[in-house]
CSV table of C-alpha atoms in Angstrom, one decimal:
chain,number,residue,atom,x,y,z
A,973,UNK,CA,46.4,57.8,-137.8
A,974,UNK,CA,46.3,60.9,-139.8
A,975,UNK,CA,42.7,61.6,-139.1
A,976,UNK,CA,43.0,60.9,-135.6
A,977,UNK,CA,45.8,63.1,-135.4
A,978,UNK,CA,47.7,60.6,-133.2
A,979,UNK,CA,51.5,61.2,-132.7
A,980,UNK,CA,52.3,57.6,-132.4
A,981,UNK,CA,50.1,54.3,-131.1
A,982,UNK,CA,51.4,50.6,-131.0
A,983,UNK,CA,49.3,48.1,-131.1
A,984,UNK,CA,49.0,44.2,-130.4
A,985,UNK,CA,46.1,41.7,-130.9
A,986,UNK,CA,46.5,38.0,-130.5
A,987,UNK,CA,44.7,34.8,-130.4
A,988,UNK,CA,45.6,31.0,-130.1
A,989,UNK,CA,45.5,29.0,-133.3
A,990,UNK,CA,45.4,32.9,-135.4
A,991,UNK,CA,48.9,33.9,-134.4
A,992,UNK,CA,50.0,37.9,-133.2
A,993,UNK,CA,49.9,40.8,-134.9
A,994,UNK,CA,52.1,43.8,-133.3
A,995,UNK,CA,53.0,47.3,-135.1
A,996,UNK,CA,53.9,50.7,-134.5
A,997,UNK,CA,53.1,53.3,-136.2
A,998,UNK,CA,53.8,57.1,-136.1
A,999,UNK,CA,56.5,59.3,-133.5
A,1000,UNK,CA,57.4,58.8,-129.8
A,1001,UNK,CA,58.4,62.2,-130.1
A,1002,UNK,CA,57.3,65.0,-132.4
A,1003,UNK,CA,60.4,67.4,-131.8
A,1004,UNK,CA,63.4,65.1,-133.0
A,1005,UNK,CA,61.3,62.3,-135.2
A,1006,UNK,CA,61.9,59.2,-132.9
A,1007,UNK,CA,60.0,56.6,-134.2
A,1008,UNK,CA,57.0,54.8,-131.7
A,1009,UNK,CA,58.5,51.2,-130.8
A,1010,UNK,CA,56.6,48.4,-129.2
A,1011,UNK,CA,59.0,48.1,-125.9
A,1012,UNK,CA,58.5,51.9,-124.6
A,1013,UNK,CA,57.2,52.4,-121.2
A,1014,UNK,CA,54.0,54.5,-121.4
A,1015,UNK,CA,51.8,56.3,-118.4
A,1016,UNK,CA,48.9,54.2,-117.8
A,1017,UNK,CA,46.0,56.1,-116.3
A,1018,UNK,CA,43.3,54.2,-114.7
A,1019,UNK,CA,44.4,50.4,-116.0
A,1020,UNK,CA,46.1,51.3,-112.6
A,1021,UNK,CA,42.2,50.6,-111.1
A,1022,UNK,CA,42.8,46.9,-112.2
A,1023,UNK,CA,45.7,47.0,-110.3
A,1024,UNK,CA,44.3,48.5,-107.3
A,1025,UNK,CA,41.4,46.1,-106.7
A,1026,UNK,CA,43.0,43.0,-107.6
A,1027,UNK,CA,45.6,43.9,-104.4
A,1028,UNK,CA,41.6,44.4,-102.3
A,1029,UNK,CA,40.4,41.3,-103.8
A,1030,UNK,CA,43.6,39.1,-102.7
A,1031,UNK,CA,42.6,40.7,-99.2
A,1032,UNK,CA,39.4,39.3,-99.4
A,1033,UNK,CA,40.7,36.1,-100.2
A,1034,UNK,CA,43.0,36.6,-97.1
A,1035,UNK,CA,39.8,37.3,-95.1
A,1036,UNK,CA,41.5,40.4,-94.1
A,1037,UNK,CA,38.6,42.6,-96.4
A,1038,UNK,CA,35.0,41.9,-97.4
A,1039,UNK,CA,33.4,43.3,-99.8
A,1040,UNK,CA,30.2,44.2,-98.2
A,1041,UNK,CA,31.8,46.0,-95.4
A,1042,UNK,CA,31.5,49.8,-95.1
A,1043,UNK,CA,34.3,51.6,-96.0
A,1044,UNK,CA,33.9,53.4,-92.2
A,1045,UNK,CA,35.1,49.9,-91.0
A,1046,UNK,CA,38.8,50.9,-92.5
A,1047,UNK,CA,38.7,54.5,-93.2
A,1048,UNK,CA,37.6,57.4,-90.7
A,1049,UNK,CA,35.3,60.3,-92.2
A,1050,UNK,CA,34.0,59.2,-95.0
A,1051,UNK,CA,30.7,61.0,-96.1
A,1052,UNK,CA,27.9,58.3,-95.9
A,1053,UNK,CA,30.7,55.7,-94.9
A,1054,UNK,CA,28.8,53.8,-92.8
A,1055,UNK,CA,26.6,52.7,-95.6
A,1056,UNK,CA,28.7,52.6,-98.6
A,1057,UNK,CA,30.9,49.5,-98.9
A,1058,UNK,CA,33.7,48.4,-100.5
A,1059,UNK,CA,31.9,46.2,-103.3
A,1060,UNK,CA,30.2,49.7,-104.0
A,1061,UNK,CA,33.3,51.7,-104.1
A,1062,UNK,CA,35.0,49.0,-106.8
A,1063,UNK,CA,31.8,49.3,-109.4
A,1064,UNK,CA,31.7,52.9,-109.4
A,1065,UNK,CA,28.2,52.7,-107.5
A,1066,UNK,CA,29.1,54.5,-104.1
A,1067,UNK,CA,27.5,58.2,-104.9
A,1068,UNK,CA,30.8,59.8,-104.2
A,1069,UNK,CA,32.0,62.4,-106.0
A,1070,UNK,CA,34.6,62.7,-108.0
A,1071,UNK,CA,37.8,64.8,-106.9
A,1072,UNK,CA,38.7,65.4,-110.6
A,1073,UNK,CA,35.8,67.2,-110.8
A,1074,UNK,CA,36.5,70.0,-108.7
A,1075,UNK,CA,37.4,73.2,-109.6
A,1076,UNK,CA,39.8,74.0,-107.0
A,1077,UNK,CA,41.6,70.7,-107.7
A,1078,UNK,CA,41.7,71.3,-111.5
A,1079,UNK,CA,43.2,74.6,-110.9
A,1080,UNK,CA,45.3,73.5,-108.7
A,1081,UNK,CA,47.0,71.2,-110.7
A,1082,UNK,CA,46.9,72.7,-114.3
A,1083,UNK,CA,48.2,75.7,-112.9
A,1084,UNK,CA,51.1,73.5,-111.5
A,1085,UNK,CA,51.3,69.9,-113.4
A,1086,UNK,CA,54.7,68.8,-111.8
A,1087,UNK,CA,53.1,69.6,-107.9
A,1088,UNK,CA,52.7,66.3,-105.8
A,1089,UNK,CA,49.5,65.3,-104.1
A,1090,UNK,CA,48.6,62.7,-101.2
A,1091,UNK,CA,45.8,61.0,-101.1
A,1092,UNK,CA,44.2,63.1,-98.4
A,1093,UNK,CA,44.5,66.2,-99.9
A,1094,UNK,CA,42.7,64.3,-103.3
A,1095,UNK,CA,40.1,63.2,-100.6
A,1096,UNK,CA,39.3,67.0,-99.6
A,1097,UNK,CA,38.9,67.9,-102.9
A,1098,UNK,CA,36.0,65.3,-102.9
A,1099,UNK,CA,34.5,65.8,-99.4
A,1100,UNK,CA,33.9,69.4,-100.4
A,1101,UNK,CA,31.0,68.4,-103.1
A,1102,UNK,CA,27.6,67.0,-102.7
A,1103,UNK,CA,26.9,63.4,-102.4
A,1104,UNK,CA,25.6,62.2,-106.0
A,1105,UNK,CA,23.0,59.7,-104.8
A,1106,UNK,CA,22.5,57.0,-102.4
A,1107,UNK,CA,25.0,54.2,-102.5
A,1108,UNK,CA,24.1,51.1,-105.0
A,1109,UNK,CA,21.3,52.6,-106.4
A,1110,UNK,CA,23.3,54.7,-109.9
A,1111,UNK,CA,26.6,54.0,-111.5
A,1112,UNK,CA,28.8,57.3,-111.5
A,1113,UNK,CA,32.3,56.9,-112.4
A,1114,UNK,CA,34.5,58.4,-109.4
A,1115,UNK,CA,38.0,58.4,-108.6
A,1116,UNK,CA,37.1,59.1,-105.4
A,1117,UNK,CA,36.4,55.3,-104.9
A,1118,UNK,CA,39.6,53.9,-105.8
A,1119,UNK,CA,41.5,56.6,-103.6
A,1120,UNK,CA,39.8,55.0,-100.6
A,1121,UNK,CA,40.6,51.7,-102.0
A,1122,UNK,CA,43.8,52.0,-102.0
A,1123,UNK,CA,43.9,53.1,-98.4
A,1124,UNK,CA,42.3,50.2,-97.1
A,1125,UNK,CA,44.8,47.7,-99.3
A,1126,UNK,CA,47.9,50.4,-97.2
A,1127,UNK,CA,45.5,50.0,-93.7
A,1128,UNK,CA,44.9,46.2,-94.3
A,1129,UNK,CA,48.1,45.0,-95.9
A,1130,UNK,CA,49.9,46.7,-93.3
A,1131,UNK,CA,52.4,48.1,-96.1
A,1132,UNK,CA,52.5,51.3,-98.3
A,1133,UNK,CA,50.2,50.9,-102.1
A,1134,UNK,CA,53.1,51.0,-104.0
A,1135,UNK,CA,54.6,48.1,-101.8
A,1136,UNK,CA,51.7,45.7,-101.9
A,1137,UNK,CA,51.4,45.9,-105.6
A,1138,UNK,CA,54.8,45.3,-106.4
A,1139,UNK,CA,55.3,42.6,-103.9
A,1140,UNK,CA,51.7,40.7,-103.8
A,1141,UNK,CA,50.6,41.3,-107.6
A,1142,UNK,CA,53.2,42.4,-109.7
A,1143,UNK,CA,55.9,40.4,-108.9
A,1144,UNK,CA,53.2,37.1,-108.4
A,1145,UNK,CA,52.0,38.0,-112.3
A,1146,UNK,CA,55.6,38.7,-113.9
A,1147,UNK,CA,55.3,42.0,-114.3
A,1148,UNK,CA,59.1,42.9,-114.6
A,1149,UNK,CA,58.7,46.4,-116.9
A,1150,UNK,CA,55.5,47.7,-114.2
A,1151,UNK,CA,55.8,50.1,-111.6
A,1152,UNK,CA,53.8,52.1,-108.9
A,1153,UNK,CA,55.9,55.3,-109.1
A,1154,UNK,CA,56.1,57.7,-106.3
A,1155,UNK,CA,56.4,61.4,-108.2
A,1156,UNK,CA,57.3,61.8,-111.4
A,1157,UNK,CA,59.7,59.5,-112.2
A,1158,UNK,CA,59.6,57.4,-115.5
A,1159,UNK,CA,61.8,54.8,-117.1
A,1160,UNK,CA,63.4,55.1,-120.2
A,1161,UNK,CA,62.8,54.6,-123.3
A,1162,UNK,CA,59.4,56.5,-122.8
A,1163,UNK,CA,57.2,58.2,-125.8
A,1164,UNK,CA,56.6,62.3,-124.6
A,1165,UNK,CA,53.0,62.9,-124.3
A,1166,UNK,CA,50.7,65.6,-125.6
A,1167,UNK,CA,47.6,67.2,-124.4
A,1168,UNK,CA,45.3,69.8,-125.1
A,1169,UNK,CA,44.0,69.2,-121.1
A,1170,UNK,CA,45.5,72.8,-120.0
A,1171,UNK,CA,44.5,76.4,-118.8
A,1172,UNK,CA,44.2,77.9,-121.8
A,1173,UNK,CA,43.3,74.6,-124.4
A,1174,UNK,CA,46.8,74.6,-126.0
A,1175,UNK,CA,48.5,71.6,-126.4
A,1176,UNK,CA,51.5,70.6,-124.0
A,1177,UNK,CA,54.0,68.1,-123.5
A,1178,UNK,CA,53.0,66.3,-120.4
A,1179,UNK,CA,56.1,63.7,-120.1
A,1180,UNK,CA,57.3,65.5,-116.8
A,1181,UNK,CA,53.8,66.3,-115.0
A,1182,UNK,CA,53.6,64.2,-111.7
A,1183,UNK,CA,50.8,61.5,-111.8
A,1184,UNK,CA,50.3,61.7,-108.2
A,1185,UNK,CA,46.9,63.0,-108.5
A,1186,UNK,CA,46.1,60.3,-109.8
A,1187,UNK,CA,47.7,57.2,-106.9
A,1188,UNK,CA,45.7,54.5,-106.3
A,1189,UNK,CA,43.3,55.3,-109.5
A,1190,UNK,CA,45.9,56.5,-111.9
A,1191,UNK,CA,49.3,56.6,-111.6
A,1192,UNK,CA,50.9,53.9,-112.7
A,1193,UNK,CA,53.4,53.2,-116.0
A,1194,UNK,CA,53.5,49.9,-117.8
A,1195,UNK,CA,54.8,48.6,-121.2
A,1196,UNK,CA,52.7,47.0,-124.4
A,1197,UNK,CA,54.0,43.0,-123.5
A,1198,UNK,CA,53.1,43.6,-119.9
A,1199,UNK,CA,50.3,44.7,-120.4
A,1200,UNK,CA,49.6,42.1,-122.7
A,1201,UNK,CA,50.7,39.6,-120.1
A,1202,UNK,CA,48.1,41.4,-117.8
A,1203,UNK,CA,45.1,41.3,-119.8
A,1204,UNK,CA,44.5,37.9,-119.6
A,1205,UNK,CA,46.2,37.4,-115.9
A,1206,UNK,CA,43.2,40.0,-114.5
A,1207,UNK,CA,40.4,38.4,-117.1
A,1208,UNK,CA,40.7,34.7,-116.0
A,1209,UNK,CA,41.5,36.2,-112.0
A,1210,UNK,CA,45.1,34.1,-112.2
A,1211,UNK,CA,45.8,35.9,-108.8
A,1212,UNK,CA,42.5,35.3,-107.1
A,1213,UNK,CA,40.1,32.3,-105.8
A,1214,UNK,CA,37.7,31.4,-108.2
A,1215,UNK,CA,34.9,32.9,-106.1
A,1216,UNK,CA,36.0,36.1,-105.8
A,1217,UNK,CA,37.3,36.1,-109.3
A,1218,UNK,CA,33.6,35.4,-110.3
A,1219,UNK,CA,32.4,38.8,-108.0
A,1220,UNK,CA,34.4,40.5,-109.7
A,1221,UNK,CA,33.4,40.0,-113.4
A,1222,UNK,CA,29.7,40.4,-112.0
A,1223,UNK,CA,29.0,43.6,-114.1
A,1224,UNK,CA,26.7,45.9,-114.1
A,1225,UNK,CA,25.2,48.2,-116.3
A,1226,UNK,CA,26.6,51.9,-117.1
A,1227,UNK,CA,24.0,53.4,-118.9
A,1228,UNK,CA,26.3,52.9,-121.9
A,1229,UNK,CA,25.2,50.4,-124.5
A,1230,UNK,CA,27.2,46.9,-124.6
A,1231,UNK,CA,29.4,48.2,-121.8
A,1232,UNK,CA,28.8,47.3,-117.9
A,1233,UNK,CA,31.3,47.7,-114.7
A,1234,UNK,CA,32.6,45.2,-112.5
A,1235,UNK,CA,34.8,45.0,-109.3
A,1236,UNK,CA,37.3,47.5,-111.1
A,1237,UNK,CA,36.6,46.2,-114.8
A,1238,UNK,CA,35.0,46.9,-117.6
A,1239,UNK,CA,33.5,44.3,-120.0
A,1240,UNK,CA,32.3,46.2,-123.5
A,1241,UNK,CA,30.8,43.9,-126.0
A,1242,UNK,CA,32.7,40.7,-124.2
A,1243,UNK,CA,36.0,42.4,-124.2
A,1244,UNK,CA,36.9,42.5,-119.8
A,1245,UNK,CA,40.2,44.4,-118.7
A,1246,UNK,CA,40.5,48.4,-118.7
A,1247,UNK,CA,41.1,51.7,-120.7
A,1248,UNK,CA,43.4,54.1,-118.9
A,1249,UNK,CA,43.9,57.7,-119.9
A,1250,UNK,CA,45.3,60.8,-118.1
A,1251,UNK,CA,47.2,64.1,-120.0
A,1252,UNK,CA,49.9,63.1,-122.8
A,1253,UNK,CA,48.6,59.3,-122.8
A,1254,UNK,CA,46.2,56.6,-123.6
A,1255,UNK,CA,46.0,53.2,-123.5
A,1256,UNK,CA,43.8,50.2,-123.6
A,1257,UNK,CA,44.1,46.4,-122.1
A,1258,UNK,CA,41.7,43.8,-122.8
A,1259,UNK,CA,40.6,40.2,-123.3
A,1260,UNK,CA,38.1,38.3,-125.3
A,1261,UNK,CA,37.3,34.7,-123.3
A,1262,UNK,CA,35.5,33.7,-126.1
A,1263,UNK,CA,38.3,33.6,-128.2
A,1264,UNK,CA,41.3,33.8,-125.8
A,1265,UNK,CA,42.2,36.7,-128.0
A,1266,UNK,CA,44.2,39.8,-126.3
A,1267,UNK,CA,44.1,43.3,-127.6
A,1268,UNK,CA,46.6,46.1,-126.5
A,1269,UNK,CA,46.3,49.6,-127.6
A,1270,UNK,CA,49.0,52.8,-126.5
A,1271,UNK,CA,49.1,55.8,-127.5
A,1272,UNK,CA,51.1,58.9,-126.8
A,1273,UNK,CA,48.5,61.4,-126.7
A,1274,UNK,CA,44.8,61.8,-125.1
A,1275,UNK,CA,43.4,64.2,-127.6
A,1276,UNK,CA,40.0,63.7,-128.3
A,1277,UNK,CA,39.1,62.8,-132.1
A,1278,UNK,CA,35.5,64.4,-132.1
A,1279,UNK,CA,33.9,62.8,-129.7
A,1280,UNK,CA,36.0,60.0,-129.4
A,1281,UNK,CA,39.3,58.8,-126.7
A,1282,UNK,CA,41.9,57.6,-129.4
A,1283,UNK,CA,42.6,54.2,-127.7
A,1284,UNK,CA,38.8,53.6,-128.5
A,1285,UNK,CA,39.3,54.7,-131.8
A,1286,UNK,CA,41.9,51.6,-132.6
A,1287,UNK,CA,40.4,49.3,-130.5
A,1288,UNK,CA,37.3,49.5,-132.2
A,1289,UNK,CA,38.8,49.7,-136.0
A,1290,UNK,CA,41.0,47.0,-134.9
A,1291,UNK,CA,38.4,44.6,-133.4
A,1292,UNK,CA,35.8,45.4,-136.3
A,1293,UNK,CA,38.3,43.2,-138.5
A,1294,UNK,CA,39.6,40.3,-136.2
A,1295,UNK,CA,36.4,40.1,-134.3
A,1296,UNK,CA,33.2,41.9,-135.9
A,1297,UNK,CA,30.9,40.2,-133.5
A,1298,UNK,CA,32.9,41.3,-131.0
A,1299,UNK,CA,33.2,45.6,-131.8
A,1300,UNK,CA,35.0,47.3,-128.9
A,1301,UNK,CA,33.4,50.9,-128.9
A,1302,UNK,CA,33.2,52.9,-125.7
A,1303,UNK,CA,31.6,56.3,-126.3
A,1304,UNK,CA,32.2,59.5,-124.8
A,1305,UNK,CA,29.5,60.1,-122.3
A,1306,UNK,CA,27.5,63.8,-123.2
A,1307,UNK,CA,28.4,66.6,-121.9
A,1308,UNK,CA,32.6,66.5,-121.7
A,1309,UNK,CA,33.0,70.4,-120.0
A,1310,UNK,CA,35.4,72.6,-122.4
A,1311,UNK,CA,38.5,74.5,-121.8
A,1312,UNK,CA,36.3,78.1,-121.8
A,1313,UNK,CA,35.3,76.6,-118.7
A,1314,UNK,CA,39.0,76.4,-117.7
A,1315,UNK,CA,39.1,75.0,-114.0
A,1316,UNK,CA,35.7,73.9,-114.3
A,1317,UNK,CA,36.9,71.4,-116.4
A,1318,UNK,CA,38.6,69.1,-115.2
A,1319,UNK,CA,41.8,66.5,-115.7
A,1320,UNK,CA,41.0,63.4,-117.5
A,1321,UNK,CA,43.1,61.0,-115.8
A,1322,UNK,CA,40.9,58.6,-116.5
A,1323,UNK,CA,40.8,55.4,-115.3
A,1324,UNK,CA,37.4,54.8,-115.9
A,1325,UNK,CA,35.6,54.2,-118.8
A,1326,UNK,CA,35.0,57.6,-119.6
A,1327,UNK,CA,35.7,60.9,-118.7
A,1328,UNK,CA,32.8,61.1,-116.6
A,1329,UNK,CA,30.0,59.0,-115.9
A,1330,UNK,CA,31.9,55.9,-118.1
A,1331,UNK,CA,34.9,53.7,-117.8
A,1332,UNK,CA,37.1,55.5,-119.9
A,1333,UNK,CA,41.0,55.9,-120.4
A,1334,UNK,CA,41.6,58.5,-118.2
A,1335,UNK,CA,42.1,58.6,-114.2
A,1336,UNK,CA,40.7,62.0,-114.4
A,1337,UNK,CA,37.7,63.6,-115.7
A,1338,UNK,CA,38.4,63.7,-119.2
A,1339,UNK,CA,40.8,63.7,-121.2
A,1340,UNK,CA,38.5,65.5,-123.9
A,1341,UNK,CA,40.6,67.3,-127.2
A,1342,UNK,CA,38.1,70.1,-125.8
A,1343,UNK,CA,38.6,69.6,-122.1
A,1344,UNK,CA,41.0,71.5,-119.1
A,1345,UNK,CA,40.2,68.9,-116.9
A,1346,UNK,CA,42.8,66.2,-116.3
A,1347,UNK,CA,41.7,62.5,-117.1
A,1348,UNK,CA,42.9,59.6,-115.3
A,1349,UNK,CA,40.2,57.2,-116.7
């Protein structure tokens, strides 16, 4: 933890027959010495993308979505909407751009972290860059997507985002300590969270910033058991039909070694589930089939170690001992854009594998130790 320079990280790995291991270690806050604790409720990032597309996918099922439709079917003005579906929005191969990329937007939220956003002012952002390349044909991690997902689970479930989750996947998986919030609210007890993602590369305390930019992709708070809870509720598709549980774990490849992309899901060297990251935290939700075994990482910071997001950083040490064939490790993708750039960089708020062509932790682009730009992967 020392090397890594974490604050504070809990951490939880289980398995049938080998019993549960669950520890804190380190500060939830730096200023008055409060120790980290396993029950805290912790920002998310973009595990809220599981979220998200497990409320499309129960639309599916309701025959009120499909997955091959274009997203211009539900959502007016889309730049090549009439040929990029939804199935291509969820695995991060629509050509889209990402709105967390954009200088404007990365300025405009650094210079003011506690500002709200909607959803169509995120979508601007994106609309304003190029198309990346034609849809289905490259894997480009995009919060772009899961903005537009989220509007056709308001358009097609006939109820705010927010809403829908609690009522048609939260409340059906247990999820009592889980919440969708609107601004910046956060339950107590909550770790603060520190970045370096800022204008001038210092490090903050980000407990206060609103995580609106991040909605449907990012937003979302949770705690270590429910999250635990969830990994193998989203793995073995508890919520969903068996078919469209089975579309969803069809992954495909990221460029990234051992690591491939689903319906909103990442599978890295047979662990499925998500790594969420955006400014102040990090955390990491995944299961092993093979083994039944669950793995839970949070952490109260996003600061890269080198070249590495800190929840990778435990999940690999820890599943190099209770799993060595099975050695989570999700690298930074080359090049991660650095604070001299200042709003050129952009927020890792990362829900994706990575802070910018990967799944990472962070809903933004990056939640780099070097970065300005706000991660919600």
């Amino acid at each position: 933890m020392r090397e890594a320079n974490v604050p504070g990280v809990s951490v939880s790995v289980s398995a049938p027959g080998r019993g549960t291991y669950l520890k804190s270690f380190g500060v939830a806050d730096k200023a008055t010495g409060t120790p980290m604790t396993p029950d805290l409720f912790v920002r998310i990032g973009s595990e809220t993308k599981t979220f998200t597309v497990t409320a499309l996918l129960e639309l599916v099922d309701q025959g009120k979505a499909g997955l091959d439709d274009p997203i211009a079917k539900y959502i007016k003005g889309v730049p090549n909407g009439d040929k990029i579906t939804l199935r291509q929005l969820a695995e991060m191969r629509s050509g889209l751009p990402s709105y967390t990329e954009d200088p404007a937007f990365v300025q405009a939220l650094l210079s003011d972290p506690k500002r709200p956003f909607t959803p169509q002012q995120l979508l601007a952002y994106a609309y304003k860059q190029p198309i990346q390349f034609p849809p289905g044909t490259k894997y480009f991690y995009s919060n772009t997507n899961l903005i537009l997902l989220g509007l056709v689970v308001e358009k097609q479930g006939g109820m705010p985002l927010r809403d829908f989750i609690q009522q048609k996947v939260l409340d059906p998986a247990g999820l009592k300590n889980t919440s969708f919030p609107v601004g910046a609210e956060f339950p107590s007890p909550h770790p603060q969270g520190y970045t370096n993602q800022t204008l001038d590369g210092k490090e903050a305390v980000t407990t206060d910033w609103n995580p609106s930019w991040g909605w449907a992709a990012g937003a979302m708070i949770s705690t270590l058991p429910d999250l635990k809870s969830w990994a193998r509720t989203v793995a073995t598709g508890t919520l969903l039909s068996p078919k469209t549980q089975a579309e969803r774990l069809k992954v495909l490849p990221t460029g990234i070694p051992g690591a491939g992309y689903g319906l909103g899901i990442i599978n890295v060297q047979g662990w499925i589930g998500h790594n969420g990251s955006l400014p102040g935290y990090e955390t990491l939700t995944v299961y092993l089939p093979e083994s039944q075994a669950t793995m839970v990482v949070v952490l109260n910071t996003d600061i890269l170690d080198g070249k590495t997001e800190p929840s990778t950083l435990f999940g690999q040490a820890v599943s190099s001992i209770v799993t060595p064939g099975h050695v989570f490790n999700l690298p930074v993708p080359e090049p991660r854009p650095s604070s001299s750039t200042s709003a050129s960089s952009s927020p890792s708020a990362s829900s994706s594998p990575s802070s910018s062509s990967s799944p990472s932790s962070s809903s933004s682009p990056s939640a780099s130790s070097s970065s300005a730009t706000p991660s919600s992967g």
